[in-house]
Short mmCIF file of C-alpha atoms in Angstrom, two decimals:
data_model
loop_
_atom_site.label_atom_id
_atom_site.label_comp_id
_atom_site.label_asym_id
_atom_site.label_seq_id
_atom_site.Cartn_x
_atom_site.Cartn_y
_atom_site.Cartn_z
CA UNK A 1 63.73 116.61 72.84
CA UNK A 2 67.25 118.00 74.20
CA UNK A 3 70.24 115.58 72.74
CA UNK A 4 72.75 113.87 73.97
CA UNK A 5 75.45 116.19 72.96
CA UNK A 6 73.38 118.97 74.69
CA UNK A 7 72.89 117.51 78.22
CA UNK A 8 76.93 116.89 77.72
CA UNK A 9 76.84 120.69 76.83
CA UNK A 10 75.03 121.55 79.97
CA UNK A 11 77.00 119.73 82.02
CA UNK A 12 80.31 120.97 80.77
CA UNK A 13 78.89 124.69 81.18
CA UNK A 14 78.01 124.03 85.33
CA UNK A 15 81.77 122.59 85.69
CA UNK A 16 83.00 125.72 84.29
CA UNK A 17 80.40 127.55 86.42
CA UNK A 18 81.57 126.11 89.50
CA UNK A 19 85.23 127.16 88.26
CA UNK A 20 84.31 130.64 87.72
CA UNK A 21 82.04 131.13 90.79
CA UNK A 22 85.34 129.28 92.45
CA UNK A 23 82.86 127.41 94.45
CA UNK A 24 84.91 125.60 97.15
CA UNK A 25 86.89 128.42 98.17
CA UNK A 26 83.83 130.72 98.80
CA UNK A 27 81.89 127.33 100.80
CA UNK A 28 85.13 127.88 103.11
CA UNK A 29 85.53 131.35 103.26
CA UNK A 30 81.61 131.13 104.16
CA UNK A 31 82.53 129.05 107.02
CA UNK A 32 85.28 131.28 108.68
CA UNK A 33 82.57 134.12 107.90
CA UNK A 34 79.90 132.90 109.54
CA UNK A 35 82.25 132.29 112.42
CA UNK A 36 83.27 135.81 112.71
CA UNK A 37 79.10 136.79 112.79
CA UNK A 38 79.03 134.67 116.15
CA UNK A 39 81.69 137.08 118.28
CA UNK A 40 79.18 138.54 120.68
CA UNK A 41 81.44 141.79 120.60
CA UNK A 42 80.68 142.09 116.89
CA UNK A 43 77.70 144.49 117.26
CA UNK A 44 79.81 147.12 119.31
CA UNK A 45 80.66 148.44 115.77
CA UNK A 46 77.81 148.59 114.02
CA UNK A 47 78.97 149.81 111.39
CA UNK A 48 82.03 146.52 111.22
CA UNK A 49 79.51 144.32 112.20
CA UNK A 50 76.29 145.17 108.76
CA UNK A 51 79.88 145.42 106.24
CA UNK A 52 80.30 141.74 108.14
CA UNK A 53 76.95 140.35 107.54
CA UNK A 54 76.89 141.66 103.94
CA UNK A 55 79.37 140.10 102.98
CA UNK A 56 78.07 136.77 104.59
CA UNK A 57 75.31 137.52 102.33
CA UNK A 58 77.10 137.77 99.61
CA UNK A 59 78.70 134.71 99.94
CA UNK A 60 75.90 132.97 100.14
CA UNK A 61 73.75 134.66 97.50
CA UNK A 62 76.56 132.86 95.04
CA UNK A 63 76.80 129.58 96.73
CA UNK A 64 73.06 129.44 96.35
CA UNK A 65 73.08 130.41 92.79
CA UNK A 66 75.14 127.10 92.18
CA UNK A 67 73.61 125.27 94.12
CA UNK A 68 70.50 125.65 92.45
CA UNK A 69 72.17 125.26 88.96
CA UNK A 70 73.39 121.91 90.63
CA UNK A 71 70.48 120.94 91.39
CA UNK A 72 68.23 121.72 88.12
CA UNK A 73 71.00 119.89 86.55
CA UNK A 74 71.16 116.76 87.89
CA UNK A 75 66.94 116.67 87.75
CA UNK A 76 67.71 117.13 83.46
CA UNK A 77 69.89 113.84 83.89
CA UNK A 78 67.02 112.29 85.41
CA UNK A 79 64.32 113.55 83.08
CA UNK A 80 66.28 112.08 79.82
CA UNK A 81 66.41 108.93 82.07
CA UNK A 82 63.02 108.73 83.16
CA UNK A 83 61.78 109.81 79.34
CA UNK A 84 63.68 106.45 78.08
CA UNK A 85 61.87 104.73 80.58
CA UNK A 86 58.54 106.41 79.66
CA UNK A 87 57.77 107.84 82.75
CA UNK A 88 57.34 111.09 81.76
CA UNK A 89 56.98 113.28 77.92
CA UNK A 90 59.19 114.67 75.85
CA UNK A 91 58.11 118.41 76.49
CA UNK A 92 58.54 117.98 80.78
CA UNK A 93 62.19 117.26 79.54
CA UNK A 94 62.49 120.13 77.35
CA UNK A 95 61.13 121.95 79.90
CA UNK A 96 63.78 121.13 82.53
CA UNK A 97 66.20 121.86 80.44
CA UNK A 98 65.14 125.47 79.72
CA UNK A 99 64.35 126.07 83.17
CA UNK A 100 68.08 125.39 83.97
CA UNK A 101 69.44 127.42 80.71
CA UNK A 102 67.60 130.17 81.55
CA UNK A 103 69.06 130.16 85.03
CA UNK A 104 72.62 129.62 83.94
CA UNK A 105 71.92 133.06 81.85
CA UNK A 106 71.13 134.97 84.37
CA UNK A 107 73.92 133.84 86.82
CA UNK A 108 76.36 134.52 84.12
CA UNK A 109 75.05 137.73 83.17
CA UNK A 110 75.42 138.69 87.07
CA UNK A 111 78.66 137.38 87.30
CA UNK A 112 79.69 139.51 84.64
CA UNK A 113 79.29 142.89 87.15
CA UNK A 114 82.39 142.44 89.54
CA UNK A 115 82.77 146.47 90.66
CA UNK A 116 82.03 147.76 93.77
CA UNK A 117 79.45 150.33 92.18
CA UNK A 118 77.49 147.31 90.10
CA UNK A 119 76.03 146.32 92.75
CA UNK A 120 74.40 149.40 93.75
CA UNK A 121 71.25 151.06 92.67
CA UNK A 122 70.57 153.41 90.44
CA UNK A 123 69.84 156.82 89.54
CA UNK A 124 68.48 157.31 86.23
CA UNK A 125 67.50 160.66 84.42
CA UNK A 126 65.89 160.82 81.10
CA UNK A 127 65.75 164.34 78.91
CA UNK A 128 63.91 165.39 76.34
CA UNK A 129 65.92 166.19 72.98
CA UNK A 130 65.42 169.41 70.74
CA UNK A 131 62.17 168.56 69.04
CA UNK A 132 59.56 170.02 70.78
CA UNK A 133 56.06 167.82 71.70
CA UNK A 134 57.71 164.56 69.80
CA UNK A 135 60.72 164.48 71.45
CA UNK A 136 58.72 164.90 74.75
CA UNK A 137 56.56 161.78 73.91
CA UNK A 138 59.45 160.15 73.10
CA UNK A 139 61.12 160.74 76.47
CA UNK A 140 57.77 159.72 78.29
CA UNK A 141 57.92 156.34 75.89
CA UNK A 142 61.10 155.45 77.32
CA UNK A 143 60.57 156.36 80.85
CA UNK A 144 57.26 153.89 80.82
CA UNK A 145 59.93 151.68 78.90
CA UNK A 146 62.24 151.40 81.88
CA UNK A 147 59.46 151.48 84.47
CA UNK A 148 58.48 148.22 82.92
CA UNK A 149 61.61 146.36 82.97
CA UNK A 150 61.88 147.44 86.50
CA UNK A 151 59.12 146.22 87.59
CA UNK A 152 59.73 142.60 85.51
CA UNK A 153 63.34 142.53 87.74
CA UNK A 154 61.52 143.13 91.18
CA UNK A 155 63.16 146.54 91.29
CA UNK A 156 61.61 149.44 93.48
CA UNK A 157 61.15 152.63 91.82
CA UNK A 158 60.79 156.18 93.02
CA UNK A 159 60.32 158.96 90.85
CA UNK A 160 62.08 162.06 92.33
CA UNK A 161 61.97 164.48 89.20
CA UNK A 162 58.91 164.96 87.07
CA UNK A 163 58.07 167.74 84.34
CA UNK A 164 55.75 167.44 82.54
CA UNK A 165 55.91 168.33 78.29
CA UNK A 166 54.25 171.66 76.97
CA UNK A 167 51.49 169.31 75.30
CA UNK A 168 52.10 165.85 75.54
CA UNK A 169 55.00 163.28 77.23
CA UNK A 170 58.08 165.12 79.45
CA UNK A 171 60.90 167.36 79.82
CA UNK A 172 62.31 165.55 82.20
CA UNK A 173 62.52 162.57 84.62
CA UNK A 174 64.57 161.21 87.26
CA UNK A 175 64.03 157.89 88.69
CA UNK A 176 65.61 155.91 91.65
CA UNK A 177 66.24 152.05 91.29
CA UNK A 178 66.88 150.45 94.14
CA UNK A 179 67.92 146.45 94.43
CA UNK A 180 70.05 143.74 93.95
CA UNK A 181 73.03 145.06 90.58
CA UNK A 182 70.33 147.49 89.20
CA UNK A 183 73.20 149.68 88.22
CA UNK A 184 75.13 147.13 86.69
CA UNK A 185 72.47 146.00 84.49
CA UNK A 186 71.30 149.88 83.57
CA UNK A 187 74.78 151.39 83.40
CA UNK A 188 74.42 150.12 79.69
CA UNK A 189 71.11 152.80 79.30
CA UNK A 190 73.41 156.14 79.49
CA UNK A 191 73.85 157.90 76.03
CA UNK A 192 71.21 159.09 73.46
CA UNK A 193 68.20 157.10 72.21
CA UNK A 194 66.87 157.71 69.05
CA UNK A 195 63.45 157.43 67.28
CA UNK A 196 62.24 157.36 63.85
CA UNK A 197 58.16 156.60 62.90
CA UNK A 198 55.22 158.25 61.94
CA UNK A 199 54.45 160.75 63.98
CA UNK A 200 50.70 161.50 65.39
CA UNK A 201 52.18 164.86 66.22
CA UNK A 202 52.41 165.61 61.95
CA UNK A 203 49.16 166.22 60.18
CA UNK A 204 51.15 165.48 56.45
CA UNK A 205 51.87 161.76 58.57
CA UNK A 206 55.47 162.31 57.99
CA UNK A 207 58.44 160.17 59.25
CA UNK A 208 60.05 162.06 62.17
CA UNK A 209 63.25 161.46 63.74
CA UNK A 210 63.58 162.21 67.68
CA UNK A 211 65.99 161.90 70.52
CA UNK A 212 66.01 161.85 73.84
CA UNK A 213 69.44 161.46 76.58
CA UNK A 214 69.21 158.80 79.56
CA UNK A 215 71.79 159.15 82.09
CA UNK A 216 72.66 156.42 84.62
CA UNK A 217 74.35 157.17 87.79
CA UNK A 218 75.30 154.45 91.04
CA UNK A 219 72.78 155.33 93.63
CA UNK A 220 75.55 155.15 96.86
CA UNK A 221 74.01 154.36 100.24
CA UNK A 222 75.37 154.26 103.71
CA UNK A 223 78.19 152.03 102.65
CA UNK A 224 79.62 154.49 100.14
CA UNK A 225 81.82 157.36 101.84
CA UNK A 226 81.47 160.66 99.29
CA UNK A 227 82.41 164.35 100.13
CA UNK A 228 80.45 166.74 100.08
CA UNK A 229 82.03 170.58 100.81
CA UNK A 230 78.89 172.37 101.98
CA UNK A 231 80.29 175.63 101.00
CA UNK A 232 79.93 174.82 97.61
CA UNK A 233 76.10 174.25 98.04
CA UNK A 234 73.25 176.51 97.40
CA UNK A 235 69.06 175.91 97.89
CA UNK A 236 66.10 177.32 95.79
CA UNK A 237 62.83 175.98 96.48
CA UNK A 238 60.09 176.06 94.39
CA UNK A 239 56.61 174.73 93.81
CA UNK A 240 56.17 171.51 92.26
CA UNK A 241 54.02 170.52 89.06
CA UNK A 242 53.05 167.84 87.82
CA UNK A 243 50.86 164.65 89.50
CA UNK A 244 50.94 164.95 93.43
CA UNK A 245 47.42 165.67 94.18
CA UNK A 246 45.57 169.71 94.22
CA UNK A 247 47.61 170.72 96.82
CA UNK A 248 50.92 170.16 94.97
CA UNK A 249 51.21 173.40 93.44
CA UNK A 250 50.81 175.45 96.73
CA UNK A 251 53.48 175.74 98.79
CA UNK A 252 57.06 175.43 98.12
CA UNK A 253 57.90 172.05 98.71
CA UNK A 254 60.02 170.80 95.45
CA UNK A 255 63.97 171.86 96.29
CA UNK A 256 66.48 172.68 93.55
CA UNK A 257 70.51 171.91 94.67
CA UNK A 258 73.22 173.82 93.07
CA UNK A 259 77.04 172.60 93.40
CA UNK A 260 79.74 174.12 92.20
CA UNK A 261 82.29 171.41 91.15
CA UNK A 262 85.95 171.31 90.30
CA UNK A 263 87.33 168.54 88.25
CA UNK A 264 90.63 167.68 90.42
CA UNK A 265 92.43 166.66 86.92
CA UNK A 266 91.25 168.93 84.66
CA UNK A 267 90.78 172.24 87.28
CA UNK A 268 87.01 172.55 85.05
CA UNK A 269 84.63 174.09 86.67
CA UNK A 270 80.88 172.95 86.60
CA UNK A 271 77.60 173.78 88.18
CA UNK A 272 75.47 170.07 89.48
CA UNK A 273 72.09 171.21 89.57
CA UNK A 274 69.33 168.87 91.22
CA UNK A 275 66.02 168.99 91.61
CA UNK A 276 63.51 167.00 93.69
CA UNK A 277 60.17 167.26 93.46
CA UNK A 278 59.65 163.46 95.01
CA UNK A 279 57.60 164.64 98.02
CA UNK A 280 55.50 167.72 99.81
CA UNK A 281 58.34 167.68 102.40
CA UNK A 282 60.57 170.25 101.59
CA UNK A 283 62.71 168.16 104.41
CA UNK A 284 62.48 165.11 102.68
CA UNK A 285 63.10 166.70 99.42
CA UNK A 286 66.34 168.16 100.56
CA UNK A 287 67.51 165.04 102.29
CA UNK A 288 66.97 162.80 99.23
CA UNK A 289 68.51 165.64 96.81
CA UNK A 290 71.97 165.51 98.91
CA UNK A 291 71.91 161.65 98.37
CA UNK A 292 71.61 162.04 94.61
CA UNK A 293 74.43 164.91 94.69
CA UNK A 294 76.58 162.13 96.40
CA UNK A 295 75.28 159.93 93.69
CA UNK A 296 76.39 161.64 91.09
CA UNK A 297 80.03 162.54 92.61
CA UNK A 298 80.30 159.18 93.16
CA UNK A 299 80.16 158.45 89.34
CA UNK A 300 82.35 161.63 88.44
CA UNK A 301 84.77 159.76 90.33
CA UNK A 302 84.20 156.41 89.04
CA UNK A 303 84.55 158.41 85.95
CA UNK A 304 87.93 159.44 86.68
CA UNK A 305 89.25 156.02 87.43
CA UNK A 306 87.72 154.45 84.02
CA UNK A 307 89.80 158.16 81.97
CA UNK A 308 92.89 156.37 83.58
CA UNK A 309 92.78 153.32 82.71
CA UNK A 310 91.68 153.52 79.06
CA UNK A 311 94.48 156.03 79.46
CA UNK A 312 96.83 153.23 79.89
CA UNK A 313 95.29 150.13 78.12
CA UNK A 314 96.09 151.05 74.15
CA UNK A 315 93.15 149.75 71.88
CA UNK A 316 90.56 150.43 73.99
CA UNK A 317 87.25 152.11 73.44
CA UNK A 318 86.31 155.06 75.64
CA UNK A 319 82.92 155.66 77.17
CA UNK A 320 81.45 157.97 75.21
CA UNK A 321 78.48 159.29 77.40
CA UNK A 322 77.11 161.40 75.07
CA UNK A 323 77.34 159.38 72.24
CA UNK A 324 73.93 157.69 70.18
CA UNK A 325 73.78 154.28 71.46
CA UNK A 326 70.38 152.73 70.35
CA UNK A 327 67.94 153.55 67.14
CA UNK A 328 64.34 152.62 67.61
CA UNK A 329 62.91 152.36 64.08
CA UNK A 330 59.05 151.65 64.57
CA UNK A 331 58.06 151.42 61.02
CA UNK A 332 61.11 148.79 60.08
CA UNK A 333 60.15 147.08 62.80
CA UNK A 334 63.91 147.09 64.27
CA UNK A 335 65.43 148.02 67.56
CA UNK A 336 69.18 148.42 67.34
CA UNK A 337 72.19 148.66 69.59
CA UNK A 338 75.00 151.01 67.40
CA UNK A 339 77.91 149.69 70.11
CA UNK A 340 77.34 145.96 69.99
CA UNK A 341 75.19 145.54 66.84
CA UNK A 342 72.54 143.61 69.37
CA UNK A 343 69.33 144.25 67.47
CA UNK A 344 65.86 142.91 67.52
CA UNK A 345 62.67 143.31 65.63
CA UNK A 346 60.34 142.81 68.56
CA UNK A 347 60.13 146.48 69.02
CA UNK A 348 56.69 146.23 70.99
CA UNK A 349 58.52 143.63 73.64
CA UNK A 350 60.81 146.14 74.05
CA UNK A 351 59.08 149.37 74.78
CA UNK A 352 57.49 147.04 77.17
CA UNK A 353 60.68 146.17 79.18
CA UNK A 354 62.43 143.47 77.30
CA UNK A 355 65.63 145.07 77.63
CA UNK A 356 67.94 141.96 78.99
CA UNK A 357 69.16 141.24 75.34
CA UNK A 358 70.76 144.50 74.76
CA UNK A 359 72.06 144.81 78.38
CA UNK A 360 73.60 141.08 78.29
CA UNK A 361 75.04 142.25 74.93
CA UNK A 362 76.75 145.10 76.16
CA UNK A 363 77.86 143.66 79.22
CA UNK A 364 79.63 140.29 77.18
CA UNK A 365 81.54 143.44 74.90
CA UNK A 366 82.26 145.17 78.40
CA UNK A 367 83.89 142.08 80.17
CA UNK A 368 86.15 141.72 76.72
CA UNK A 369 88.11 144.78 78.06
CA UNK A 370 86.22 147.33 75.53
CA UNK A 371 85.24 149.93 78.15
#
């Protein structure tokens, strides 16, 4: 049974809430929005008129949020009353009181992703460390891992890269996440992963060590403006392997995208190579490559901006991309973050999804200013 000082604690926490969310200034911004959505000329710019209606959205996606927090609020109140009363049991209140916790979690945790990319999707790629067939299973592990917490958030997933490992798991695999701050949330997942157990690959049954990279990139849509010179652009084409049915391997359909990029600081020269395999359109294949070459300029530049300002903030971290983030110790029984020290011994909830501890955890040492 929740206490007194803890339904004080709860309401305390949706004051602040409504504070933070800044609640009556976005009710009357709402109001002039919606207003501006009735101009019959709005639609002659399209284009005006869906940045408009996002950002009624948008609005209102908040408003809602509280709301809702508002309301599962006041109905705790009324359970601790109607338990004195004996109308209903101890666990219904308990239960109400969760219910609204668990929803003031996740409104905080989104509140935490304020930039214009965290609210995009996502482009995630996942490759295979040296190591041979174990590292490969380990990649595959950790692709299944983030196909399941995608699916728990309601995400869609596409997978537009596939290669399959020389005996077991995967070279490679690129995957696009597409709702509501999947970015935000997975822009925690880039760096390398690393595995120690058993391994059934061994026949002395020997403790192995493996790694695998993840890579998370914004996946920009129509609202994002990136350019794209097409003289620095070349096409191979290619059959792809991999699942897709017996005529997959036939014709030519997978695409590979070379771009020769030029860091504007730096004057570095690189080579963006990206293949897409998603489809047996060749078309399709091409168009969807281009969007994940904008994707990933995008983030280059986004990547520029965050190299300025650590530049000029002293004492703060920089993002080290490359840099081991997570050990996965099966045998210990231990799952731990190396940036935040986040770390859990549930390690079968996690290869199942259960990822929102480490992600809230990096995103509460993320909104302290350590970038």
């Amino acid at each position: 049974m929740i206490t007194t000082d803890q339904l004080n604690a709860l309401l305390e926490r949706k004051c602040a809430l409504r504070r933070y969310l800044d609640v009556d200034a976005r009710r009357l911004q709402l109001e002039e929005e919606e207003l501006r959505t009735a101009d019959p000329t709005l639609w002659e710019d399209r284009e005006q008129a869906e940045k408009q209606m996002r950002k009624v959205k948008d609005l209102r996606k908040w408003l809602n949020y509280y709301d809702e927090i508002d309301r599962l609020t006041e109905e705790v109140s009324l359970a601790v009353d109607y338990y004195k009363e004996e109308i209903i049991t101890e666990a219904e209140v308990d239960a109400a009181y969760q219910l609204t916790i668990d929803l003031f979690e996740e409104v905080e945790l989104k509140n935490m992703l304020r930039s214009e990319e965290d609210n995009l999707g996502a482009v995630l790629k996942i490759n295979a460390g040296a190591g041979g067939t174990e590292s490969q299973d380990w990649a595959s592990m950790l692709a299944r891992m983030y196909a399941r917490w995608c699916d728990k958030k309601g995400y869609k997933t596409t997978v537009t890269n596939w290669q399959d490992g020389d005996e077991a798991g995967i070279k490679t695999m690129t995957m696009q996440v597409e709702g509501e701050q999947a970015y935000g949330f997975l822009k925690s997942e880039t760096g390398v992963h690393r595995l120690v157990r058993i391994s059934p690959y061994n026949a002395q049954g020997k403790r192995m060590t493996s790694f695998a990279s993840v890579f998370v990139v914004p996946l920009v849509d129509d609202t994002i403006e990136v350019e794209v010179n097409p003289a620095l652009m070349s096409w191979d084409t290619f059959r792809s392997s991999g699942a897709g049915g017996q005529n997959v391997n036939k014709v030519e359909t997978g695409v590979r995208l070379r771009y020769r990029y030029t860091d504007p600081d730096s004057g570095v020269e690189e080579e963006i190579i990206i293949e897409n395999t998603e489809t047996r359109s060749q078309t399709d294949n091409r168009e969807n490559a281009l969007r994940l070459l904008r994707s990933q300029l995008y983030d280059k530049e986004l990547e520029r901006r965050r190299k300025a300002q650590a530049a000029v903030e002293a004492g703060k971290k920089k993002i080290e991309w490359g840099a081991q983030i997570r050990s996965y110790v099966f045998d210990d029984r231990r799952v731990k973050d190396h940036r935040t020290g986040y770390q859990t011994s549930d390690v079968t909830a996690v290869m199942d999804g259960d990822l929102d501890g480490f992600i809230k955890a990096y995103l509460m040492e993320h909104a302290k200013g350590e970038v």
